[in-house]
């Protein structure tokens, strides 16, 4: 009975960690980081998926999983993961950056399919996230100028892909 076996395994992942001689959360987080740093995106994604199953509200693990999905060209799944992370931490610069990246790429796909209304909505959402990134960067103490520059480049890319060439060139 595969379903029952999976449910039993899921329950095992929910065992309070203070009852174990090690941390399951740390184990999968470290595996994810090792694979992530080696650019082994599928293996990293698998480790982070398990990590999130154990601790579903870990915004940083969600963000890393989103980045793994982006590297695997799984943009819709990445968008969903980034949305979850944003719901937990709405002012995280890097979560917003990942989310805008997914939205911009998905908007481009809709644009190529000549679904202008759908693409415009996604471009607008991505633009708002980039503007939020700029606001966050301006208030940041760490890497302030680098974050602002990154967000401005993201806005230029967005405008170029959105075929707003004058705005892109101006940036």
PDB file of N, CA and C in Angstrom, residues 41-145:
ATOM      1  N   UNK A  41      21.032  21.279  -9.670  1.00  0.00           N
ATOM      2  CA  UNK A  41      19.735  21.886  -9.365  1.00  0.00           C
ATOM      3  C   UNK A  41      18.662  20.872  -9.004  1.00  0.00           C
ATOM      4  N   UNK A  42      18.578  19.755  -9.713  1.00  0.00           N
ATOM      5  CA  UNK A  42      17.541  18.773  -9.414  1.00  0.00           C
ATOM      6  C   UNK A  42      17.751  18.147  -8.038  1.00  0.00           C
ATOM      7  N   UNK A  43      18.984  17.798  -7.712  1.00  0.00           N
ATOM      8  CA  UNK A  43      19.276  17.217  -6.404  1.00  0.00           C
ATOM      9  C   UNK A  43      19.016  18.240  -5.291  1.00  0.00           C
ATOM     10  N   UNK A  44      19.402  19.488  -5.537  1.00  0.00           N
ATOM     11  CA  UNK A  44      19.143  20.539  -4.547  1.00  0.00           C
ATOM     12  C   UNK A  44      17.645  20.735  -4.365  1.00  0.00           C
ATOM     13  N   UNK A  45      16.907  20.738  -5.466  1.00  0.00           N
ATOM     14  CA  UNK A  45      15.454  20.906  -5.391  1.00  0.00           C
ATOM     15  C   UNK A  45      14.829  19.785  -4.564  1.00  0.00           C
ATOM     16  N   UNK A  46      15.268  18.566  -4.780  1.00  0.00           N
ATOM     17  CA  UNK A  46      14.733  17.423  -4.028  1.00  0.00           C
ATOM     18  C   UNK A  46      14.991  17.599  -2.536  1.00  0.00           C
ATOM     19  N   UNK A  47      16.205  18.006  -2.171  1.00  0.00           N
ATOM     20  CA  UNK A  47      16.525  18.213  -0.751  1.00  0.00           C
ATOM     21  C   UNK A  47      15.669  19.325  -0.162  1.00  0.00           C
ATOM     22  N   UNK A  48      15.508  20.426  -0.892  1.00  0.00           N
ATOM     23  CA  UNK A  48      14.698  21.539  -0.378  1.00  0.00           C
ATOM     24  C   UNK A  48      13.207  21.188  -0.325  1.00  0.00           C
ATOM     25  N   UNK A  49      12.749  20.365  -1.257  1.00  0.00           N
ATOM     26  CA  UNK A  49      11.349  19.931  -1.198  1.00  0.00           C
ATOM     27  C   UNK A  49      11.085  19.170   0.102  1.00  0.00           C
ATOM     28  N   UNK A  50      12.023  18.317   0.484  1.00  0.00           N
ATOM     29  CA  UNK A  50      11.864  17.567   1.738  1.00  0.00           C
ATOM     30  C   UNK A  50      11.977  18.513   2.923  1.00  0.00           C
ATOM     31  N   UNK A  51      12.932  19.433   2.863  1.00  0.00           N
ATOM     32  CA  UNK A  51      13.086  20.428   3.935  1.00  0.00           C
ATOM     33  C   UNK A  51      11.769  21.186   4.145  1.00  0.00           C
ATOM     34  N   UNK A  52      11.137  21.578   3.070  1.00  0.00           N
ATOM     35  CA  UNK A  52       9.894  22.349   3.154  1.00  0.00           C
ATOM     36  C   UNK A  52       8.744  21.477   3.646  1.00  0.00           C
ATOM     37  N   UNK A  53       8.813  20.203   3.353  1.00  0.00           N
ATOM     38  CA  UNK A  53       7.798  19.302   3.886  1.00  0.00           C
ATOM     39  C   UNK A  53       7.895  19.249   5.413  1.00  0.00           C
ATOM     40  N   UNK A  54       9.126  19.334   5.934  1.00  0.00           N
ATOM     41  CA  UNK A  54       9.337  19.312   7.383  1.00  0.00           C
ATOM     42  C   UNK A  54       9.002  20.662   8.005  1.00  0.00           C
ATOM     43  N   UNK A  55       9.489  21.721   7.380  1.00  0.00           N
ATOM     44  CA  UNK A  55       9.256  23.085   7.877  1.00  0.00           C
ATOM     45  C   UNK A  55       8.694  23.937   6.742  1.00  0.00           C
ATOM     46  N   UNK A  56       7.382  23.909   6.570  1.00  0.00           N
ATOM     47  CA  UNK A  56       6.768  24.557   5.408  1.00  0.00           C
ATOM     48  C   UNK A  56       6.855  26.077   5.388  1.00  0.00           C
ATOM     49  N   UNK A  57       7.198  26.697   6.498  1.00  0.00           N
ATOM     50  CA  UNK A  57       7.231  28.158   6.542  1.00  0.00           C
ATOM     51  C   UNK A  57       8.641  28.731   6.557  1.00  0.00           C
ATOM     52  N   UNK A  58       9.603  27.999   6.035  1.00  0.00           N
ATOM     53  CA  UNK A  58      10.976  28.471   5.964  1.00  0.00           C
ATOM     54  C   UNK A  58      11.134  29.269   4.670  1.00  0.00           C
ATOM     55  N   UNK A  59      11.061  30.590   4.772  1.00  0.00           N
ATOM     56  CA  UNK A  59      11.089  31.435   3.583  1.00  0.00           C
ATOM     57  C   UNK A  59      12.396  31.308   2.798  1.00  0.00           C
ATOM     58  N   UNK A  60      13.515  31.114   3.492  1.00  0.00           N
ATOM     59  CA  UNK A  60      14.791  31.016   2.789  1.00  0.00           C
ATOM     60  C   UNK A  60      14.924  29.685   2.036  1.00  0.00           C
ATOM     61  N   UNK A  61      14.429  28.607   2.610  1.00  0.00           N
ATOM     62  CA  UNK A  61      14.429  27.318   1.904  1.00  0.00           C
ATOM     63  C   UNK A  61      13.484  27.391   0.702  1.00  0.00           C
ATOM     64  N   UNK A  62      12.360  28.055   0.872  1.00  0.00           N
ATOM     65  CA  UNK A  62      11.448  28.250  -0.252  1.00  0.00           C
ATOM     66  C   UNK A  62      12.126  29.051  -1.362  1.00  0.00           C
ATOM     67  N   UNK A  63      12.838  30.109  -0.981  1.00  0.00           N
ATOM     68  CA  UNK A  63      13.517  30.941  -1.982  1.00  0.00           C
ATOM     69  C   UNK A  63      14.571  30.134  -2.735  1.00  0.00           C
ATOM     70  N   UNK A  64      15.310  29.310  -2.026  1.00  0.00           N
ATOM     71  CA  UNK A  64      16.326  28.477  -2.695  1.00  0.00           C
ATOM     72  C   UNK A  64      15.667  27.451  -3.608  1.00  0.00           C
ATOM     73  N   UNK A  65      14.549  26.880  -3.160  1.00  0.00           N
ATOM     74  CA  UNK A  65      13.826  25.941  -4.022  1.00  0.00           C
ATOM     75  C   UNK A  65      13.331  26.666  -5.268  1.00  0.00           C
ATOM     76  N   UNK A  66      12.825  27.873  -5.093  1.00  0.00           N
ATOM     77  CA  UNK A  66      12.405  28.668  -6.244  1.00  0.00           C
ATOM     78  C   UNK A  66      13.536  28.890  -7.221  1.00  0.00           C
ATOM     79  N   UNK A  67      14.724  29.187  -6.699  1.00  0.00           N
ATOM     80  CA  UNK A  67      15.870  29.391  -7.573  1.00  0.00           C
ATOM     81  C   UNK A  67      16.262  28.098  -8.291  1.00  0.00           C
ATOM     82  N   UNK A  68      16.162  26.974  -7.594  1.00  0.00           N
ATOM     83  CA  UNK A  68      16.431  25.680  -8.247  1.00  0.00           C
ATOM     84  C   UNK A  68      15.452  25.462  -9.395  1.00  0.00           C
ATOM     85  N   UNK A  69      14.177  25.708  -9.151  1.00  0.00           N
ATOM     86  CA  UNK A  69      13.177  25.537 -10.202  1.00  0.00           C
ATOM     87  C   UNK A  69      13.445  26.472 -11.384  1.00  0.00           C
ATOM     88  N   UNK A  70      13.881  27.702 -11.091  1.00  0.00           N
ATOM     89  CA  UNK A  70      14.218  28.623 -12.184  1.00  0.00           C
ATOM     90  C   UNK A  70      15.368  28.064 -13.016  1.00  0.00           C
ATOM     91  N   UNK A  71      16.369  27.523 -12.359  1.00  0.00           N
ATOM     92  CA  UNK A  71      17.510  26.962 -13.080  1.00  0.00           C
ATOM     93  C   UNK A  71      17.092  25.756 -13.922  1.00  0.00           C
ATOM     94  N   UNK A  72      16.036  25.093 -13.494  1.00  0.00           N
ATOM     95  CA  UNK A  72      15.515  23.931 -14.226  1.00  0.00           C
ATOM     96  C   UNK A  72      14.442  24.333 -15.244  1.00  0.00           C
ATOM     97  N   UNK A  73      14.243  25.649 -15.421  1.00  0.00           N
ATOM     98  CA  UNK A  73      13.246  26.201 -16.348  1.00  0.00           C
ATOM     99  C   UNK A  73      11.822  25.794 -15.983  1.00  0.00           C
ATOM    100  N   UNK A  74      11.581  25.633 -14.701  1.00  0.00           N
ATOM    101  CA  UNK A  74      10.244  25.286 -14.208  1.00  0.00           C
ATOM    102  C   UNK A  74       9.648  26.562 -13.595  1.00  0.00           C
ATOM    103  N   UNK A  75       9.375  27.556 -14.463  1.00  0.00           N
ATOM    104  CA  UNK A  75       9.043  28.902 -14.012  1.00  0.00           C
ATOM    105  C   UNK A  75       7.704  28.997 -13.286  1.00  0.00           C
ATOM    106  N   UNK A  76       6.722  28.260 -13.721  1.00  0.00           N
ATOM    107  CA  UNK A  76       5.425  28.328 -13.037  1.00  0.00           C
ATOM    108  C   UNK A  76       5.538  27.757 -11.626  1.00  0.00           C
ATOM    109  N   UNK A  77       6.238  26.649 -11.477  1.00  0.00           N
ATOM    110  CA  UNK A  77       6.445  26.080 -10.144  1.00  0.00           C
ATOM    111  C   UNK A  77       7.277  27.027  -9.282  1.00  0.00           C
ATOM    112  N   UNK A  78       8.279  27.634  -9.883  1.00  0.00           N
ATOM    113  CA  UNK A  78       9.112  28.594  -9.157  1.00  0.00           C
ATOM    114  C   UNK A  78       8.273  29.779  -8.692  1.00  0.00           C
ATOM    115  N   UNK A  79       7.410  30.274  -9.569  1.00  0.00           N
ATOM    116  CA  UNK A  79       6.537  31.402  -9.201  1.00  0.00           C
ATOM    117  C   UNK A  79       5.688  31.054  -7.989  1.00  0.00           C
ATOM    118  N   UNK A  80       5.117  29.868  -7.992  1.00  0.00           N
ATOM    119  CA  UNK A  80       4.280  29.451  -6.863  1.00  0.00           C
ATOM    120  C   UNK A  80       5.080  29.380  -5.567  1.00  0.00           C
ATOM    121  N   UNK A  81       6.290  28.872  -5.650  1.00  0.00           N
ATOM    122  CA  UNK A  81       7.155  28.763  -4.469  1.00  0.00           C
ATOM    123  C   UNK A  81       7.536  30.157  -3.973  1.00  0.00           C
ATOM    124  N   UNK A  82       7.909  31.047  -4.893  1.00  0.00           N
ATOM    125  CA  UNK A  82       8.252  32.414  -4.495  1.00  0.00           C
ATOM    126  C   UNK A  82       7.054  33.135  -3.890  1.00  0.00           C
ATOM    127  N   UNK A  83       5.861  32.865  -4.402  1.00  0.00           N
ATOM    128  CA  UNK A  83       4.652  33.477  -3.826  1.00  0.00           C
ATOM    129  C   UNK A  83       4.474  33.024  -2.381  1.00  0.00           C
ATOM    130  N   UNK A  84       4.720  31.741  -2.121  1.00  0.00           N
ATOM    131  CA  UNK A  84       4.650  31.236  -0.738  1.00  0.00           C
ATOM    132  C   UNK A  84       5.674  31.924   0.145  1.00  0.00           C
ATOM    133  N   UNK A  85       6.897  32.058  -0.361  1.00  0.00           N
ATOM    134  CA  UNK A  85       7.963  32.707   0.408  1.00  0.00           C
ATOM    135  C   UNK A  85       7.619  34.176   0.653  1.00  0.00           C
ATOM    136  N   UNK A  86       7.061  34.839  -0.350  1.00  0.00           N
ATOM    137  CA  UNK A  86       6.687  36.252  -0.215  1.00  0.00           C
ATOM    138  C   UNK A  86       5.574  36.433   0.807  1.00  0.00           C
ATOM    139  N   UNK A  87       4.665  35.482   0.890  1.00  0.00           N
ATOM    140  CA  UNK A  87       3.590  35.555   1.880  1.00  0.00           C
ATOM    141  C   UNK A  87       4.162  35.509   3.301  1.00  0.00           C
ATOM    142  N   UNK A  88       5.268  34.807   3.463  1.00  0.00           N
ATOM    143  CA  UNK A  88       5.921  34.698   4.772  1.00  0.00           C
ATOM    144  C   UNK A  88       6.789  35.930   5.043  1.00  0.00           C
ATOM    145  N   UNK A  89       7.510  36.374   4.019  1.00  0.00           N
ATOM    146  CA  UNK A  89       8.455  37.476   4.179  1.00  0.00           C
ATOM    147  C   UNK A  89       8.310  38.432   2.987  1.00  0.00           C
ATOM    148  N   UNK A  90       7.323  39.337   3.033  1.00  0.00           N
ATOM    149  CA  UNK A  90       7.012  40.170   1.865  1.00  0.00           C
ATOM    150  C   UNK A  90       8.051  41.235   1.532  1.00  0.00           C
ATOM    151  N   UNK A  91       9.013  41.476   2.415  1.00  0.00           N
ATOM    152  CA  UNK A  91       9.990  42.539   2.183  1.00  0.00           C
ATOM    153  C   UNK A  91      11.404  42.006   1.972  1.00  0.00           C
ATOM    154  N   UNK A  92      11.520  40.746   1.572  1.00  0.00           N
ATOM    155  CA  UNK A  92      12.830  40.167   1.295  1.00  0.00           C
ATOM    156  C   UNK A  92      13.206  40.484  -0.147  1.00  0.00           C
ATOM    157  N   UNK A  93      14.272  41.223  -0.311  1.00  0.00           N
ATOM    158  CA  UNK A  93      14.742  41.665  -1.618  1.00  0.00           C
ATOM    159  C   UNK A  93      14.938  40.487  -2.571  1.00  0.00           C
ATOM    160  N   UNK A  94      15.582  39.417  -2.080  1.00  0.00           N
ATOM    161  CA  UNK A  94      15.931  38.299  -2.943  1.00  0.00           C
ATOM    162  C   UNK A  94      14.712  37.467  -3.334  1.00  0.00           C
ATOM    163  N   UNK A  95      13.743  37.362  -2.458  1.00  0.00           N
ATOM    164  CA  UNK A  95      12.494  36.675  -2.797  1.00  0.00           C
ATOM    165  C   UNK A  95      11.767  37.459  -3.885  1.00  0.00           C
ATOM    166  N   UNK A  96      11.688  38.778  -3.725  1.00  0.00           N
ATOM    167  CA  UNK A  96      11.043  39.612  -4.747  1.00  0.00           C
ATOM    168  C   UNK A  96      11.785  39.529  -6.077  1.00  0.00           C
ATOM    169  N   UNK A  97      13.111  39.464  -6.012  1.00  0.00           N
ATOM    170  CA  UNK A  97      13.894  39.358  -7.236  1.00  0.00           C
ATOM    171  C   UNK A  97      13.592  38.047  -7.967  1.00  0.00           C
ATOM    172  N   UNK A  98      13.535  36.957  -7.242  1.00  0.00           N
ATOM    173  CA  UNK A  98      13.197  35.682  -7.865  1.00  0.00           C
ATOM    174  C   UNK A  98      11.799  35.684  -8.446  1.00  0.00           C
ATOM    175  N   UNK A  99      10.865  36.284  -7.701  1.00  0.00           N
ATOM    176  CA  UNK A  99       9.478  36.340  -8.159  1.00  0.00           C
ATOM    177  C   UNK A  99       9.344  37.188  -9.423  1.00  0.00           C
ATOM    178  N   UNK A 100       9.976  38.358  -9.429  1.00  0.00           N
ATOM    179  CA  UNK A 100       9.875  39.196 -10.631  1.00  0.00           C
ATOM    180  C   UNK A 100      10.494  38.501 -11.829  1.00  0.00           C
ATOM    181  N   UNK A 101      11.569  37.754 -11.602  1.00  0.00           N
ATOM    182  CA  UNK A 101      12.223  37.038 -12.690  1.00  0.00           C
ATOM    183  C   UNK A 101      11.272  36.019 -13.307  1.00  0.00           C
ATOM    184  N   UNK A 102      10.595  35.267 -12.458  1.00  0.00           N
ATOM    185  CA  UNK A 102       9.627  34.268 -12.956  1.00  0.00           C
ATOM    186  C   UNK A 102       8.482  34.941 -13.705  1.00  0.00           C
ATOM    187  N   UNK A 103       7.941  36.004 -13.121  1.00  0.00           N
ATOM    188  CA  UNK A 103       6.821  36.696 -13.754  1.00  0.00           C
ATOM    189  C   UNK A 103       7.221  37.280 -15.106  1.00  0.00           C
ATOM    190  N   UNK A 104       8.422  37.850 -15.181  1.00  0.00           N
ATOM    191  CA  UNK A 104       8.902  38.424 -16.443  1.00  0.00           C
ATOM    192  C   UNK A 104       9.031  37.334 -17.511  1.00  0.00           C
ATOM    193  N   UNK A 105       9.578  36.197 -17.133  1.00  0.00           N
ATOM    194  CA  UNK A 105       9.753  35.111 -18.101  1.00  0.00           C
ATOM    195  C   UNK A 105       8.403  34.541 -18.541  1.00  0.00           C
ATOM    196  N   UNK A 106       7.508  34.343 -17.577  1.00  0.00           N
ATOM    197  CA  UNK A 106       6.175  33.840 -17.925  1.00  0.00           C
ATOM    198  C   UNK A 106       5.438  34.841 -18.808  1.00  0.00           C
ATOM    199  N   UNK A 107       5.583  36.126 -18.514  1.00  0.00           N
ATOM    200  CA  UNK A 107       4.957  37.158 -19.347  1.00  0.00           C
ATOM    201  C   UNK A 107       5.499  37.088 -20.769  1.00  0.00           C
ATOM    202  N   UNK A 108       6.788  36.835 -20.885  1.00  0.00           N
ATOM    203  CA  UNK A 108       7.386  36.696 -22.216  1.00  0.00           C
ATOM    204  C   UNK A 108       6.806  35.532 -22.990  1.00  0.00           C
ATOM    205  N   UNK A 109       6.556  34.435 -22.297  1.00  0.00           N
ATOM    206  CA  UNK A 109       5.941  33.277 -22.957  1.00  0.00           C
ATOM    207  C   UNK A 109       4.537  33.626 -23.454  1.00  0.00           C
ATOM    208  N   UNK A 110       3.765  34.319 -22.605  1.00  0.00           N
ATOM    209  CA  UNK A 110       2.417  34.741 -23.019  1.00  0.00           C
ATOM    210  C   UNK A 110       2.487  35.734 -24.185  1.00  0.00           C
ATOM    211  N   UNK A 111       3.463  36.608 -24.136  1.00  0.00           N
ATOM    212  CA  UNK A 111       3.630  37.592 -25.202  1.00  0.00           C
ATOM    213  C   UNK A 111       3.911  36.898 -26.535  1.00  0.00           C
ATOM    214  N   UNK A 112       4.782  35.890 -26.511  1.00  0.00           N
ATOM    215  CA  UNK A 112       5.087  35.142 -27.731  1.00  0.00           C
ATOM    216  C   UNK A 112       3.861  34.407 -28.261  1.00  0.00           C
ATOM    217  N   UNK A 113       2.975  34.008 -27.352  1.00  0.00           N
ATOM    218  CA  UNK A 113       1.752  33.316 -27.747  1.00  0.00           C
ATOM    219  C   UNK A 113       0.647  34.314 -28.118  1.00  0.00           C
ATOM    220  N   UNK A 114       1.011  35.592 -28.157  1.00  0.00           N
ATOM    221  CA  UNK A 114       0.089  36.672 -28.505  1.00  0.00           C
ATOM    222  C   UNK A 114      -1.100  36.760 -27.548  1.00  0.00           C
ATOM    223  N   UNK A 115      -0.840  36.453 -26.293  1.00  0.00           N
ATOM    224  CA  UNK A 115      -1.845  36.620 -25.241  1.00  0.00           C
ATOM    225  C   UNK A 115      -1.486  37.899 -24.486  1.00  0.00           C
ATOM    226  N   UNK A 116      -1.778  39.027 -25.135  1.00  0.00           N
ATOM    227  CA  UNK A 116      -1.314  40.341 -24.697  1.00  0.00           C
ATOM    228  C   UNK A 116      -1.845  40.709 -23.321  1.00  0.00           C
ATOM    229  N   UNK A 117      -3.120  40.486 -23.055  1.00  0.00           N
ATOM    230  CA  UNK A 117      -3.689  40.851 -21.750  1.00  0.00           C
ATOM    231  C   UNK A 117      -3.009  40.095 -20.616  1.00  0.00           C
ATOM    232  N   UNK A 118      -2.830  38.793 -20.807  1.00  0.00           N
ATOM    233  CA  UNK A 118      -2.192  37.977 -19.775  1.00  0.00           C
ATOM    234  C   UNK A 118      -0.739  38.406 -19.576  1.00  0.00           C
ATOM    235  N   UNK A 119      -0.031  38.658 -20.668  1.00  0.00           N
ATOM    236  CA  UNK A 119       1.370  39.063 -20.542  1.00  0.00           C
ATOM    237  C   UNK A 119       1.484  40.427 -19.879  1.00  0.00           C
ATOM    238  N   UNK A 120       0.612  41.373 -20.236  1.00  0.00           N
ATOM    239  CA  UNK A 120       0.668  42.713 -19.626  1.00  0.00           C
ATOM    240  C   UNK A 120       0.442  42.652 -18.120  1.00  0.00           C
ATOM    241  N   UNK A 121      -0.489  41.824 -17.693  1.00  0.00           N
ATOM    242  CA  UNK A 121      -0.738  41.692 -16.250  1.00  0.00           C
ATOM    243  C   UNK A 121       0.497  41.170 -15.518  1.00  0.00           C
ATOM    244  N   UNK A 122       1.146  40.177 -16.096  1.00  0.00           N
ATOM    245  CA  UNK A 122       2.351  39.624 -15.468  1.00  0.00           C
ATOM    246  C   UNK A 122       3.497  40.627 -15.502  1.00  0.00           C
ATOM    247  N   UNK A 123       3.656  41.332 -16.618  1.00  0.00           N
ATOM    248  CA  UNK A 123       4.691  42.366 -16.691  1.00  0.00           C
ATOM    249  C   UNK A 123       4.455  43.442 -15.630  1.00  0.00           C
ATOM    250  N   UNK A 124       3.198  43.843 -15.455  1.00  0.00           N
ATOM    251  CA  UNK A 124       2.872  44.864 -14.455  1.00  0.00           C
ATOM    252  C   UNK A 124       3.188  44.379 -13.044  1.00  0.00           C
ATOM    253  N   UNK A 125       2.853  43.129 -12.748  1.00  0.00           N
ATOM    254  CA  UNK A 125       3.174  42.578 -11.423  1.00  0.00           C
ATOM    255  C   UNK A 125       4.675  42.519 -11.212  1.00  0.00           C
ATOM    256  N   UNK A 126       5.399  42.069 -12.235  1.00  0.00           N
ATOM    257  CA  UNK A 126       6.863  42.011 -12.139  1.00  0.00           C
ATOM    258  C   UNK A 126       7.428  43.408 -11.915  1.00  0.00           C
ATOM    259  N   UNK A 127       6.892  44.396 -12.625  1.00  0.00           N
ATOM    260  CA  UNK A 127       7.357  45.778 -12.474  1.00  0.00           C
ATOM    261  C   UNK A 127       7.150  46.270 -11.044  1.00  0.00           C
ATOM    262  N   UNK A 128       6.002  45.964 -10.477  1.00  0.00           N
ATOM    263  CA  UNK A 128       5.731  46.394  -9.102  1.00  0.00           C
ATOM    264  C   UNK A 128       6.713  45.751  -8.124  1.00  0.00           C
ATOM    265  N   UNK A 129       7.025  44.490  -8.333  1.00  0.00           N
ATOM    266  CA  UNK A 129       7.991  43.818  -7.456  1.00  0.00           C
ATOM    267  C   UNK A 129       9.374  44.449  -7.587  1.00  0.00           C
ATOM    268  N   UNK A 130       9.733  44.850  -8.798  1.00  0.00           N
ATOM    269  CA  UNK A 130      11.028  45.509  -8.992  1.00  0.00           C
ATOM    270  C   UNK A 130      11.044  46.862  -8.295  1.00  0.00           C
ATOM    271  N   UNK A 131       9.949  47.604  -8.392  1.00  0.00           N
ATOM    272  CA  UNK A 131       9.874  48.892  -7.690  1.00  0.00           C
ATOM    273  C   UNK A 131       9.969  48.686  -6.179  1.00  0.00           C
ATOM    274  N   UNK A 132       9.362  47.616  -5.683  1.00  0.00           N
ATOM    275  CA  UNK A 132       9.491  47.273  -4.264  1.00  0.00           C
ATOM    276  C   UNK A 132      10.937  46.944  -3.916  1.00  0.00           C
ATOM    277  N   UNK A 133      11.616  46.242  -4.825  1.00  0.00           N
ATOM    278  CA  UNK A 133      13.029  45.915  -4.612  1.00  0.00           C
ATOM    279  C   UNK A 133      13.861  47.188  -4.496  1.00  0.00           C
ATOM    280  N   UNK A 134      13.575  48.160  -5.351  1.00  0.00           N
ATOM    281  CA  UNK A 134      14.313  49.428  -5.317  1.00  0.00           C
ATOM    282  C   UNK A 134      14.092  50.132  -3.983  1.00  0.00           C
ATOM    283  N   UNK A 135      12.852  50.148  -3.512  1.00  0.00           N
ATOM    284  CA  UNK A 135      12.556  50.767  -2.213  1.00  0.00           C
ATOM    285  C   UNK A 135      13.297  50.063  -1.082  1.00  0.00           C
ATOM    286  N   UNK A 136      13.279  48.757  -1.109  1.00  0.00           N
ATOM    287  CA  UNK A 136      13.973  47.969  -0.082  1.00  0.00           C
ATOM    288  C   UNK A 136      15.467  48.229  -0.154  1.00  0.00           C
ATOM    289  N   UNK A 137      16.015  48.272  -1.375  1.00  0.00           N
ATOM    290  CA  UNK A 137      17.455  48.492  -1.556  1.00  0.00           C
ATOM    291  C   UNK A 137      17.873  49.861  -1.024  1.00  0.00           C
ATOM    292  N   UNK A 138      17.060  50.878  -1.260  1.00  0.00           N
ATOM    293  CA  UNK A 138      17.397  52.224  -0.798  1.00  0.00           C
ATOM    294  C   UNK A 138      17.456  52.304   0.723  1.00  0.00           C
ATOM    295  N   UNK A 139      16.677  51.478   1.391  1.00  0.00           N
ATOM    296  CA  UNK A 139      16.672  51.466   2.858  1.00  0.00           C
ATOM    297  C   UNK A 139      17.683  50.473   3.432  1.00  0.00           C
ATOM    298  N   UNK A 140      18.330  49.730   2.572  1.00  0.00           N
ATOM    299  CA  UNK A 140      19.246  48.670   3.001  1.00  0.00           C
ATOM    300  C   UNK A 140      20.572  49.236   3.483  1.00  0.00           C
ATOM    301  N   UNK A 141      21.166  48.540   4.420  1.00  0.00           N
ATOM    302  CA  UNK A 141      22.500  48.910   4.890  1.00  0.00           C
ATOM    303  C   UNK A 141      23.575  48.068   4.219  1.00  0.00           C
ATOM    304  N   UNK A 142      23.217  46.853   3.815  1.00  0.00           N
ATOM    305  CA  UNK A 142      24.174  45.953   3.177  1.00  0.00           C
ATOM    306  C   UNK A 142      23.989  45.974   1.663  1.00  0.00           C
ATOM    307  N   UNK A 143      25.084  46.147   0.957  1.00  0.00           N
ATOM    308  CA  UNK A 143      25.115  46.082  -0.507  1.00  0.00           C
ATOM    309  C   UNK A 143      24.074  47.002  -1.152  1.00  0.00           C
ATOM    310  N   UNK A 144      23.852  48.157  -0.568  1.00  0.00           N
ATOM    311  CA  UNK A 144      22.812  49.075  -1.032  1.00  0.00           C
ATOM    312  C   UNK A 144      22.950  49.405  -2.527  1.00  0.00           C
ATOM    313  N   UNK A 145      24.115  49.866  -2.934  1.00  0.00           N
ATOM    314  CA  UNK A 145      24.298  50.294  -4.326  1.00  0.00           C
ATOM    315  C   UNK A 145      24.212  49.122  -5.295  1.00  0.00           C
TER     316      UNK A 145
END
